[in-house]
Short mmCIF file of C-alpha atoms in Angstrom, two decimals:
data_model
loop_
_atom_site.label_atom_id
_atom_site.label_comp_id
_atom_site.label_asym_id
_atom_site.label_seq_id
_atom_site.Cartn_x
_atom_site.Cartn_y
_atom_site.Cartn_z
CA UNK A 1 0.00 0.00 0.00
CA UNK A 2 1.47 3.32 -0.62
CA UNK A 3 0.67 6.59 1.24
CA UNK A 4 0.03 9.71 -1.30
CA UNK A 5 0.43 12.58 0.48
CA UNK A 6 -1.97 15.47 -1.14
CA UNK A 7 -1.71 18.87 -0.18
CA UNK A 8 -3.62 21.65 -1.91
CA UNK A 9 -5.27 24.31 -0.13
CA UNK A 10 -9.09 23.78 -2.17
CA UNK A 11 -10.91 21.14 -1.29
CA UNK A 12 -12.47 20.55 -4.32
CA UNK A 13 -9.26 19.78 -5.69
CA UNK A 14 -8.07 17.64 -2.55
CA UNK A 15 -11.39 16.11 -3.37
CA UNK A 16 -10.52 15.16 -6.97
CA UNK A 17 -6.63 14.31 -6.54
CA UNK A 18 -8.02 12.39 -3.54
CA UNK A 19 -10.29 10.58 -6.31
CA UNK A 20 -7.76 9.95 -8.78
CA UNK A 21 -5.29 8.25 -6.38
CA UNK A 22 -7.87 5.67 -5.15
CA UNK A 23 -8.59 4.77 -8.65
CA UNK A 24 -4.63 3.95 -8.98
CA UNK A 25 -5.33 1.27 -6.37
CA UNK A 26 -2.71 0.22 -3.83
CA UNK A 27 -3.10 3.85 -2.38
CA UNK A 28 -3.94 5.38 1.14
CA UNK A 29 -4.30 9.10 0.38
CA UNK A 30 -3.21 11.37 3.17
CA UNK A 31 -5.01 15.28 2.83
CA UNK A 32 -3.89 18.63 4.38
CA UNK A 33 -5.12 21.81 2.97
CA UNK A 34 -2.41 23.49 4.60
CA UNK A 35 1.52 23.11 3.92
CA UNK A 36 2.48 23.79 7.45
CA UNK A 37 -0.05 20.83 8.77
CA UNK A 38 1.43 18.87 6.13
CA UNK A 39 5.26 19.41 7.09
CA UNK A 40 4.39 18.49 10.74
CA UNK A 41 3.14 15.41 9.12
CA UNK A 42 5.65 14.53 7.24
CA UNK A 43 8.01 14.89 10.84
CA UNK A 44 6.77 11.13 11.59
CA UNK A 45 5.45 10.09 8.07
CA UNK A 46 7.66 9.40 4.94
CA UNK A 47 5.18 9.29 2.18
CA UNK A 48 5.32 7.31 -1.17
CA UNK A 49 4.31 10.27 -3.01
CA UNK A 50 3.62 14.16 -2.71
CA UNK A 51 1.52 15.86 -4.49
CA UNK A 52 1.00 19.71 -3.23
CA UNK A 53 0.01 22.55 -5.10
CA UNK A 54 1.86 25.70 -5.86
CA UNK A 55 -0.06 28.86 -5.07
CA UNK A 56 -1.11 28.26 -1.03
CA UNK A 57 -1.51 30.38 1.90
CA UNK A 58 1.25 30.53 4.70
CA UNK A 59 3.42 28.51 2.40
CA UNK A 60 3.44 27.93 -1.44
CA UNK A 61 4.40 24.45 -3.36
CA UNK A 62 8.05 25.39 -3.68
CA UNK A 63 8.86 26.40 0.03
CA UNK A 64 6.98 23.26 0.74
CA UNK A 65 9.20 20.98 -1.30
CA UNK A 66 12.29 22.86 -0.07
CA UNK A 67 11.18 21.95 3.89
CA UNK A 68 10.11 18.72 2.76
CA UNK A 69 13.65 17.99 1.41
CA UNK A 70 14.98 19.03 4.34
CA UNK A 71 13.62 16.69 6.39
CA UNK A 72 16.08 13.63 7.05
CA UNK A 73 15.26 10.81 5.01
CA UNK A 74 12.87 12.76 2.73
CA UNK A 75 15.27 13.44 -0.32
CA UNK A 76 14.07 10.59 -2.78
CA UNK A 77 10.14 10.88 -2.05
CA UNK A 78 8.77 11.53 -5.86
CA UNK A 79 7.19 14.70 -5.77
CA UNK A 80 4.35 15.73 -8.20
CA UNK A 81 3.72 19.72 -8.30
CA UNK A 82 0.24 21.03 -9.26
CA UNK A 83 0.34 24.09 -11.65
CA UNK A 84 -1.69 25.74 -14.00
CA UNK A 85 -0.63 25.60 -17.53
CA UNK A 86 0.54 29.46 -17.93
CA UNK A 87 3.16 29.07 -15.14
CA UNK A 88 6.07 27.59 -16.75
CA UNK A 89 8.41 29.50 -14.71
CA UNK A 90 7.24 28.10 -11.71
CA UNK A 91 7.28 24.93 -13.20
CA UNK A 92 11.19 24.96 -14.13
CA UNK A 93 11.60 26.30 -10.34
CA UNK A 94 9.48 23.34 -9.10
CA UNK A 95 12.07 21.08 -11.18
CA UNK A 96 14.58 22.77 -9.64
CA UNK A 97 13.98 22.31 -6.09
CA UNK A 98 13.57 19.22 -6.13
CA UNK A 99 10.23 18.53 -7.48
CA UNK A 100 10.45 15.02 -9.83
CA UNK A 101 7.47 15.58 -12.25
CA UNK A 102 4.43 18.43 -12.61
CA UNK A 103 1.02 17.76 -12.88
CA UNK A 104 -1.48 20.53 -15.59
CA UNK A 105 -4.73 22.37 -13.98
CA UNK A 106 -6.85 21.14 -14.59
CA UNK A 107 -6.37 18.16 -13.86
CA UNK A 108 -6.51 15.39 -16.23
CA UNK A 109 -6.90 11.91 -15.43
CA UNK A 110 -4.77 10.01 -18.06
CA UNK A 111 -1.59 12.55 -17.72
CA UNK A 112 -2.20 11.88 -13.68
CA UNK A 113 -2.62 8.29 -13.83
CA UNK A 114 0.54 7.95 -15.86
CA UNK A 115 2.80 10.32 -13.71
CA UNK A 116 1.62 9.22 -10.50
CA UNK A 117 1.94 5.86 -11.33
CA UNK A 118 5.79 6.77 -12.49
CA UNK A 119 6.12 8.19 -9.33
CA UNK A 120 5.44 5.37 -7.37
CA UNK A 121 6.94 2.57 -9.33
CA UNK A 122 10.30 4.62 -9.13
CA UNK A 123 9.31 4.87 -4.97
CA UNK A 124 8.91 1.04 -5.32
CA UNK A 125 11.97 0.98 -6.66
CA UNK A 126 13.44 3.02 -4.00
CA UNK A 127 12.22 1.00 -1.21
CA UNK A 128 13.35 -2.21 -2.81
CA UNK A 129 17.00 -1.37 -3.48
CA UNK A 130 16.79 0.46 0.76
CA UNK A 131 15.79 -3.26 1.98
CA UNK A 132 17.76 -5.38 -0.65
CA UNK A 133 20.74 -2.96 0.46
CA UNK A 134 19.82 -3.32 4.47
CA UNK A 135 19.32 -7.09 4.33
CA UNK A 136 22.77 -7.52 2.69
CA UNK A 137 24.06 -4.81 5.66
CA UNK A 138 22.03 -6.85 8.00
CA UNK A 139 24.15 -10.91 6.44
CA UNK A 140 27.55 -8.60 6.72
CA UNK A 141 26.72 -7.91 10.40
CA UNK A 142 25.73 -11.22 11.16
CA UNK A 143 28.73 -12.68 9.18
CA UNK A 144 31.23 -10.15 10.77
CA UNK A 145 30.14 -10.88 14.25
CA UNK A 146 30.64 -14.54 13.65
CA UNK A 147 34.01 -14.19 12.38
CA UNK A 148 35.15 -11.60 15.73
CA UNK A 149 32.88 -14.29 17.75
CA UNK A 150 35.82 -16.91 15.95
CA UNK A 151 38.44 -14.70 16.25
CA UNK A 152 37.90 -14.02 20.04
CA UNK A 153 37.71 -17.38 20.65
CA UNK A 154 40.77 -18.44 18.86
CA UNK A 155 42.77 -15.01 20.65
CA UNK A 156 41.42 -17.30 24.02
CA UNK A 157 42.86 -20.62 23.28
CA UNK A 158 45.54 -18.98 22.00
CA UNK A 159 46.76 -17.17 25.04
CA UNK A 160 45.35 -20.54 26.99
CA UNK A 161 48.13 -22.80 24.66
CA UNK A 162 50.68 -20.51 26.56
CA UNK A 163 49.49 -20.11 29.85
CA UNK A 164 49.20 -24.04 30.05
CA UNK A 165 52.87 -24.01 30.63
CA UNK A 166 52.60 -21.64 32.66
CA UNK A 167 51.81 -21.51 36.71
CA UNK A 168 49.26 -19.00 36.24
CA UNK A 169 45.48 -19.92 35.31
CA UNK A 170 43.05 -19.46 32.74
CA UNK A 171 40.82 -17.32 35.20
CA UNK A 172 44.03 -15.07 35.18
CA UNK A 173 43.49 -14.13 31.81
CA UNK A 174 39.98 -13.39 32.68
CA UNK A 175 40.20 -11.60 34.99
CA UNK A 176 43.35 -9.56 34.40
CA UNK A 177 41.55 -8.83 30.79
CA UNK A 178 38.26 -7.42 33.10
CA UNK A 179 40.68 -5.18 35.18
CA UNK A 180 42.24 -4.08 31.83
CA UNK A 181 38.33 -3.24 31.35
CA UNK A 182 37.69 -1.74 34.39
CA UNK A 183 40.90 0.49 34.33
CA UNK A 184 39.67 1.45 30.46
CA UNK A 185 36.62 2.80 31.79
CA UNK A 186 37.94 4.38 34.92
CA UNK A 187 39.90 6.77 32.25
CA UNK A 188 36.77 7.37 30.31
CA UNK A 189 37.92 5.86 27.10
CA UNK A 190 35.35 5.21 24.53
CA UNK A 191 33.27 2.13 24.22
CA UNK A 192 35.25 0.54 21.30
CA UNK A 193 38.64 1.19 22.87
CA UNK A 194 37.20 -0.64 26.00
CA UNK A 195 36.36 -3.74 24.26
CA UNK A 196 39.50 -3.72 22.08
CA UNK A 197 41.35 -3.83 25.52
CA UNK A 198 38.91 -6.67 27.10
CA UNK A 199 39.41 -8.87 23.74
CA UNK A 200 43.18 -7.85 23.36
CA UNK A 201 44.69 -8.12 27.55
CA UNK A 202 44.58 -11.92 26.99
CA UNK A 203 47.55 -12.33 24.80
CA UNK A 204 49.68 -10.28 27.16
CA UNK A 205 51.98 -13.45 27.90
CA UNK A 206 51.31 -15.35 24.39
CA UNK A 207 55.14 -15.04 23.95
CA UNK A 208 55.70 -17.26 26.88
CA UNK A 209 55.01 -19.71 23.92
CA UNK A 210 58.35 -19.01 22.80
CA UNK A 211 60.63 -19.77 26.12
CA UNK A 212 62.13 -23.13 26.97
CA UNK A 213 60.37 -25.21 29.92
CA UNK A 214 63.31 -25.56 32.08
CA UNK A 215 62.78 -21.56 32.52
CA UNK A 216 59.17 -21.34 32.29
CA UNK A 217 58.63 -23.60 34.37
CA UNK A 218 61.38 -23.50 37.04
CA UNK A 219 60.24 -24.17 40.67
CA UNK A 220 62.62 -21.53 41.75
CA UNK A 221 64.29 -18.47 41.11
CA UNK A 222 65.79 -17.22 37.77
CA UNK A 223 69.05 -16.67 37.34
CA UNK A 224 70.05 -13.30 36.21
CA UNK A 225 70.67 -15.29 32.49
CA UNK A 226 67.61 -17.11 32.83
CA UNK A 227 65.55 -13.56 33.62
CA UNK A 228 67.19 -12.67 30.53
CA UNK A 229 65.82 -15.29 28.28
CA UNK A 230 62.14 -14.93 29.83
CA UNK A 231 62.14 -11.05 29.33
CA UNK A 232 62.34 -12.09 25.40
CA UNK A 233 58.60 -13.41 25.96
CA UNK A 234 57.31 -9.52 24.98
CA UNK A 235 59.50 -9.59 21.80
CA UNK A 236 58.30 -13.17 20.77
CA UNK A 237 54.45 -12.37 21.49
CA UNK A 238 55.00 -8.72 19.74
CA UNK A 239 56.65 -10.81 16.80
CA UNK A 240 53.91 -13.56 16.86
CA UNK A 241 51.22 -10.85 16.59
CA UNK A 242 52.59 -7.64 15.04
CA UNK A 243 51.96 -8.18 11.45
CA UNK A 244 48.06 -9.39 11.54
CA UNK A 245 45.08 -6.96 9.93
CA UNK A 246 43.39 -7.86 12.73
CA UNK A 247 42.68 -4.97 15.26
CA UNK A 248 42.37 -7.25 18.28
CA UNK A 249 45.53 -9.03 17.37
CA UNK A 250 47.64 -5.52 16.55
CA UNK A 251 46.38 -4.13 19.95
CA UNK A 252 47.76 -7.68 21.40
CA UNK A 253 51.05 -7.17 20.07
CA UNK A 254 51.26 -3.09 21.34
CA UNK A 255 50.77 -5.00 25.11
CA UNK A 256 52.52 -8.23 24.31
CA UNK A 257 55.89 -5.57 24.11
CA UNK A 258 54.83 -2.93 26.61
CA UNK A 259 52.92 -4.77 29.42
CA UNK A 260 56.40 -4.86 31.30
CA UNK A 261 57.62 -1.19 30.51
CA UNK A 262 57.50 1.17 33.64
CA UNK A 263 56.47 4.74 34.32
CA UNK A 264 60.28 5.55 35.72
CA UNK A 265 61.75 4.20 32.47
CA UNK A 266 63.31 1.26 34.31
CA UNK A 267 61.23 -1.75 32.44
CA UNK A 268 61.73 -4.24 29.64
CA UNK A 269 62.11 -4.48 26.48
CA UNK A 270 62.70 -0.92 25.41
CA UNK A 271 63.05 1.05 28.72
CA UNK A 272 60.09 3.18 27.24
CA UNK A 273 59.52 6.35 30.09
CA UNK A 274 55.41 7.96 30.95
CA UNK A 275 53.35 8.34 28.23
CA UNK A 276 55.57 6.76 25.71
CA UNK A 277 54.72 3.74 27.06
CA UNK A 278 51.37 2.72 24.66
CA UNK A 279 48.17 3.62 26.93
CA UNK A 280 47.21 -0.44 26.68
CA UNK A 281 50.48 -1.24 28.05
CA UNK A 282 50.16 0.81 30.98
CA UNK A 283 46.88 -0.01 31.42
CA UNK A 284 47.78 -4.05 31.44
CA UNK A 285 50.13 -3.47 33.79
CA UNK A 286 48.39 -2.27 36.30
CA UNK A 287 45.98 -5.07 35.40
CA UNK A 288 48.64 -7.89 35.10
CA UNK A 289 50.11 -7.20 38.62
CA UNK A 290 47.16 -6.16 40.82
CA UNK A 291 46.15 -9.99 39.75
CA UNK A 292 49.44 -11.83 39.96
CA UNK A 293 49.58 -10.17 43.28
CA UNK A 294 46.13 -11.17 44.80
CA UNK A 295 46.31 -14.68 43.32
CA UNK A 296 47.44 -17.88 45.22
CA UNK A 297 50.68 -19.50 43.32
CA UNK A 298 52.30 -22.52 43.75
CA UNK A 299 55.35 -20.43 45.24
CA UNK A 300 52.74 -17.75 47.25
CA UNK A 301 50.29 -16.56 48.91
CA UNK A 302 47.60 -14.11 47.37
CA UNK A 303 48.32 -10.65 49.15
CA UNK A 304 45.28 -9.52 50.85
CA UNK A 305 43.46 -6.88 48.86
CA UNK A 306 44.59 -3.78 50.84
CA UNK A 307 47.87 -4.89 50.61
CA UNK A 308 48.04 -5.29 46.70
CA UNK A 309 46.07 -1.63 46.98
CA UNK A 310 48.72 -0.53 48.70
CA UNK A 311 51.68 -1.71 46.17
CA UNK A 312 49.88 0.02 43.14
CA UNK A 313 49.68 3.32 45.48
CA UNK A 314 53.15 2.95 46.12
CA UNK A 315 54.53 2.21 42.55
CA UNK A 316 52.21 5.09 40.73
CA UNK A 317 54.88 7.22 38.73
CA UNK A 318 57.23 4.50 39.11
CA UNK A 319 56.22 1.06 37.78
CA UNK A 320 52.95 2.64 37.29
CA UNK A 321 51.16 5.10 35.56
CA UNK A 322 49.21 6.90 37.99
CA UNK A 323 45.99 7.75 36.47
CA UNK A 324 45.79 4.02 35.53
CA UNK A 325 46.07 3.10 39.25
CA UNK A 326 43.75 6.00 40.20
CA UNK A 327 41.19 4.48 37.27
CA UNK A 328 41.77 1.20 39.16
CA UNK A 329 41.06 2.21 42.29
CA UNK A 330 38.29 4.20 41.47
CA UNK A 331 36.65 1.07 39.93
CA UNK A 332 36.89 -0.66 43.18
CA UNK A 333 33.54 -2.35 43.37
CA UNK A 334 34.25 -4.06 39.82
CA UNK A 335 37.48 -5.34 41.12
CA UNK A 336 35.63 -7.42 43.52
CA UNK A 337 32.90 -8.39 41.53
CA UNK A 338 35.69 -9.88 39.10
CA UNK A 339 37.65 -11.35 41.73
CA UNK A 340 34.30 -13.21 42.87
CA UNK A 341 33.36 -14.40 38.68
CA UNK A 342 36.80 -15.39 37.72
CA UNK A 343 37.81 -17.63 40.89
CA UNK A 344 40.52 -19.70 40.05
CA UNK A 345 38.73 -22.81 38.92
CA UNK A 346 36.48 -21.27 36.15
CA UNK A 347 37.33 -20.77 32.44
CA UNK A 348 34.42 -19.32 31.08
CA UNK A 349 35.06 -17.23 27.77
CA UNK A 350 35.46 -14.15 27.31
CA UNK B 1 -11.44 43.90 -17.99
CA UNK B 2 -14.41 41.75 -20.47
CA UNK B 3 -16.10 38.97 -18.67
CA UNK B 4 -16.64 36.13 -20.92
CA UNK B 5 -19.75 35.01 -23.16
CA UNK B 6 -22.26 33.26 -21.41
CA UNK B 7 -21.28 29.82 -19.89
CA UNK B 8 -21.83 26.51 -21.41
CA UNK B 9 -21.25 23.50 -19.55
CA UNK B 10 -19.05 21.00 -21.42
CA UNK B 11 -19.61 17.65 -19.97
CA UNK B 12 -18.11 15.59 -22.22
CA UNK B 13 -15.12 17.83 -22.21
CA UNK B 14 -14.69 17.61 -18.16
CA UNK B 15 -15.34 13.68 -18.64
CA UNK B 16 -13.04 13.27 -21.13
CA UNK B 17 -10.51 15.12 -18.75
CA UNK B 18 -11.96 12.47 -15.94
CA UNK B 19 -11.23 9.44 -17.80
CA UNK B 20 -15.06 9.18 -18.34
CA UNK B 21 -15.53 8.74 -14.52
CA UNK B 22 -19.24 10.20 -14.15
CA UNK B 23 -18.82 9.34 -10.21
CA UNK B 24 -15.78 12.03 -9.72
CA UNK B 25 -17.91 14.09 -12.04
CA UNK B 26 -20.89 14.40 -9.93
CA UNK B 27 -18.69 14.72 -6.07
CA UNK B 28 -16.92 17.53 -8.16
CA UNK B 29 -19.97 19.41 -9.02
CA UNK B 30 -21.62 18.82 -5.41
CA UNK B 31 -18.51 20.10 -3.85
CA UNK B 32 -18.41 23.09 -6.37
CA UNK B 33 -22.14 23.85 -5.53
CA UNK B 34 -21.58 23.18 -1.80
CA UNK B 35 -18.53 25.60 -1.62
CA UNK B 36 -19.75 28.42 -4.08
CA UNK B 37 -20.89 30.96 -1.43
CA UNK B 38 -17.53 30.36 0.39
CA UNK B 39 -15.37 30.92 -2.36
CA UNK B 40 -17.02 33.98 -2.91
CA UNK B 41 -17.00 35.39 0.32
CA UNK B 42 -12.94 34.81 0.58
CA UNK B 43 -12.68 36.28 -2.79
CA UNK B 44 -14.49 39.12 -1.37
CA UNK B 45 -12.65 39.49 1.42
CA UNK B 46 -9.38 39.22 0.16
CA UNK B 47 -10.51 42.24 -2.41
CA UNK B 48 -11.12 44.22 0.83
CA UNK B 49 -8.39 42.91 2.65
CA UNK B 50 -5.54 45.27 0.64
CA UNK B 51 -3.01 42.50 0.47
CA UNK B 52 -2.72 41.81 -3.13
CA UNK B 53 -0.85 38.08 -2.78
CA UNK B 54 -3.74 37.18 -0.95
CA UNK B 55 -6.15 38.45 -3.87
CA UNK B 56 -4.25 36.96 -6.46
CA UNK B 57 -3.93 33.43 -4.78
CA UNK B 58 -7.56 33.95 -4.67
CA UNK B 59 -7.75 34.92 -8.18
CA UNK B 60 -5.80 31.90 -8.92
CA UNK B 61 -7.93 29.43 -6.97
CA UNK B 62 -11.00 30.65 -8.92
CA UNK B 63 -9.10 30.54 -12.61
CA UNK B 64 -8.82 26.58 -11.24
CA UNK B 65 -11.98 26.16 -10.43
CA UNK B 66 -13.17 27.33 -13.70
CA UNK B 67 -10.51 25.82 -15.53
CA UNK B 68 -11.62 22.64 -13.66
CA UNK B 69 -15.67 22.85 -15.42
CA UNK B 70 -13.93 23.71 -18.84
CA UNK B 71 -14.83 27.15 -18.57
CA UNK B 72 -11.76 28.13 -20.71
CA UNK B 73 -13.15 32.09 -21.17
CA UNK B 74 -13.84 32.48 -17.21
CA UNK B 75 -10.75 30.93 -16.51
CA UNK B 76 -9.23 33.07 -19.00
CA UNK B 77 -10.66 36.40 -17.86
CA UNK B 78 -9.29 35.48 -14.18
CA UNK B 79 -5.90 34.73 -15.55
CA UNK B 80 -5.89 38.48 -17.06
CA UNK B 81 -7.16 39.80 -13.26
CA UNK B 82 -4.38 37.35 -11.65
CA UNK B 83 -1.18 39.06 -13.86
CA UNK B 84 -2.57 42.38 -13.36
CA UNK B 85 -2.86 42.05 -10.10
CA UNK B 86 1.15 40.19 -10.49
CA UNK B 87 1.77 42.90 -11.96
CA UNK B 88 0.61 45.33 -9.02
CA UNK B 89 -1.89 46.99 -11.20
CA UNK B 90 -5.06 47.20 -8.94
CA UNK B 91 -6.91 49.67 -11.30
CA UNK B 92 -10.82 48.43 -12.31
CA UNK B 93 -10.74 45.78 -9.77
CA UNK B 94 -13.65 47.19 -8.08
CA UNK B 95 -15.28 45.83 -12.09
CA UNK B 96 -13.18 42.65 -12.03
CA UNK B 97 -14.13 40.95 -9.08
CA UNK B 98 -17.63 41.41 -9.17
CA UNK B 99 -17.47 39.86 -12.57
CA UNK B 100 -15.67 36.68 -11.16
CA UNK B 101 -18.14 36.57 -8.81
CA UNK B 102 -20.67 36.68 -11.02
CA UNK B 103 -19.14 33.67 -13.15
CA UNK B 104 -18.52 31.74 -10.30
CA UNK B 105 -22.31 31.75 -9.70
CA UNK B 106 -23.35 31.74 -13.61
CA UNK B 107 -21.44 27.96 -13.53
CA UNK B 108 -22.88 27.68 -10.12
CA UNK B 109 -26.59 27.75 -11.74
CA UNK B 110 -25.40 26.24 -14.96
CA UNK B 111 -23.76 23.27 -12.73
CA UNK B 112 -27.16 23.34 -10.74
CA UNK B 113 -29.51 23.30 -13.32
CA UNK B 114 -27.47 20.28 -15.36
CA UNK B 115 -27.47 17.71 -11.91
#
């Protein structure tokens, strides 16, 4: 059914337009015999078709077609102007602005059957190309958000292949990913940047991957030489990720390299100082260490929670950046609520 | 300005125009009829009024209305009154609208006498 918006300030023409567009069939005629009640009217409605007169009160055809225009989501409606046959002038300005076609006074059912019917077969037209064009937008969505669906999951196992030979758990990466989060949101960063950190945080250590077991995995302490070889884990995971398309995986490798850089300078691999430390480094170090801290190892304890509060207050400028902490801290109540999700013995995904 | 020769109604002229539709025909005419002594009055009023765009929209309407029975001198004769009046020459409109007035109601009886 289409809705044929008439608009002419007699009735008797209203009365005959009206007439003509029920004959077409497949119509719903909408009248106003005023332009401004029309406009409002057009605010919530898109019509099929307009047809409006030229010479009204309070408004004429052309000012009426310029607001209509206006309106978002109005600038394809076919528009048929109603003019007398001595006003060619207005008719080339009708043209002009924006009008599609031009109807003779008086009115004459043939030339309005076949214009008006042009009209709405190119609106059919329209609305068929609009909803071929959002069902294809609507399979890319649905297609795109099975591949990132596929791609998180894989950035998971992943970061779960390494962490298997490592002490530390699965929940770590959950949770240490959700402080990443929390921390992301404490600084006010934008939605998108707040899930690129959440999906990202996980493949901090994915360059653990990349270091012998009889240093991974040594019950005691490193030697300096040892230390050595594990500090290449940031280089291998920034190696293993750096040259993807992906966004997720590029943002991995940015923290894979800087997750163990310092505010003071004094970090690994690059000894990068403040802010030229990437902001996702800094932020997933705060997250990395608040964890490892309040997490039970085969080696330690977990520090009570005021106490790990406590070492991030301490190191702000110098491991740490100090808004990140602040961000942290500030998100307190969604640091416990992840502590309580991600318990040790859970693995959901992310 | 001339009024026209007397009015004669052209049905098959407005029915060819109609697509032969005798139904829109007869609304059209009832409508005309029921909205006569309105159209008259505004036209009136707008003559009064001193603002000559309102005049010569009104002028305009009736040339349409005329126009719309086939009454190709009427609607000629208002045309004239309308570019005048575009033209901001007001002079013998105290003559003018009378007579389209007058021709609205000679297709008014014309119309009436025809149902």
């Amino acid at each position: 059914m289409h809705t044929v918006l008439i608009i002419d300030d007699s009735d008797i023409n209203l009365t005959l337009i009206k007439a003509l567009v029920l004959k077409l069939g497949e119509c719903n005629p909408v009248l106003f015999d005023n332009p401004l009640k029309a406009l409002d009217w057009c605010r919530e409605h898109v019509p099929d078709l307009v047809i409006v007169d030229y010479m009204m009160p309070d408004m004429d055809g052309l000012k009426f077609i310029a607001a209509f225009r206006g309106l978002h989501g109005r600038d394809e409606v076919p528009i048929l102007m109603v003019t007398a046959n001595d006003q060619k002038d207005v008719r080339y300005d009708a043209l002009l602005g924006g009008a599609n076609d031009f109807l003779t006074k008086p009115i004459d059912r043939v030339e309005f059957g076949a214009r008006a019917r042009n009209m709405l077969s190119l609106r059919s037209g329209q609305k068929f190309l609009a909803d071929r064009a959002q069902h294809l937008a609507a399979l890319v969505d649905e297609r795109t958000s099975e591949i990132r669906e596929r791609e998180k999951e894989l950035i998971f196992r992943i970061s779960r292949a390494a962490e298997f030979r490592d002490p530390e758990t699965g929940a770590h990466i959950q949770r240490m990913a959700y402080y990443s989060l929390a921390i992301a949101k404490g600084l006010g960063l934008d939605e998108a940047a707040r899930r690129l950190i959440l999906e990202a945080a996980p493949m901090h250590d994915v360059g653990k991957i990349g270091i012998p077991d009889y240093i991974l995995l040594k019950p005691g302490k490193l030697t300096p030489e040892e230390f050595e070889v594990m500090k290449g884990h940031s280089r291998i995971g920034y190696e293993l990720l750096k040259e993807s398309r992906s966004e997720i995986l590029k943002a991995g490798a940015q923290i894979a390299i800087s997750h163990h850089e310092k505010y003071d300078g004094s970090g690994y691999p690059r000894g990068l100082k403040g802010n030229d430390i990437p902001l996702f480094g800094r932020i997933v170090a705060v997250a990395d260490v608040f964890d490892a801290l309040t997490s039970e190892r085969p080696y330690k304890k977990a520090w009570p929670l005021e106490e790990a509060r406590h070492f991030l207050e301490e190191g702000r400028g110098k491991h740490f950046d100090p808004l990140c902490v602040e961000a942290l801290l500030a998100e307190w109540e969604d640091v416990l609520d992840i502590r309580q999700r991600f318990a040790d013995e859970e693995m959901p995904l992310l | 300005m001339n009024m026209a020769g007397a009015f004669v109604l052209d049905k098959a002229a407005i029915l060819d125009r109609l697509g032969g539709d005798e139904e829109i025909y007869t609304m059209m005419v009832d409508m005309y009829l029921q909205d006569i002594d309105h159209n008259c009055a505004t036209l009136a009023a707008a003559a009064t009024s001193g603002d000559a765009y309102s005049l010569q929209r009104e002028v305009h309407t009736i040339k349409g209305l005329l126009a719309t029975f086939s009454d190709d001198e009427g609607a000629a004769v208002a045309y004239q009154v309308e570019q005048k009046i575009k033209l901001g020459n007001l002079q013998g409109m105290e003559s003018d609208i009378p007579g389209l007035d007058a021709r609205l109601r000679e297709v008014a009886g014309v119309l009436a006498s025809h149902r």
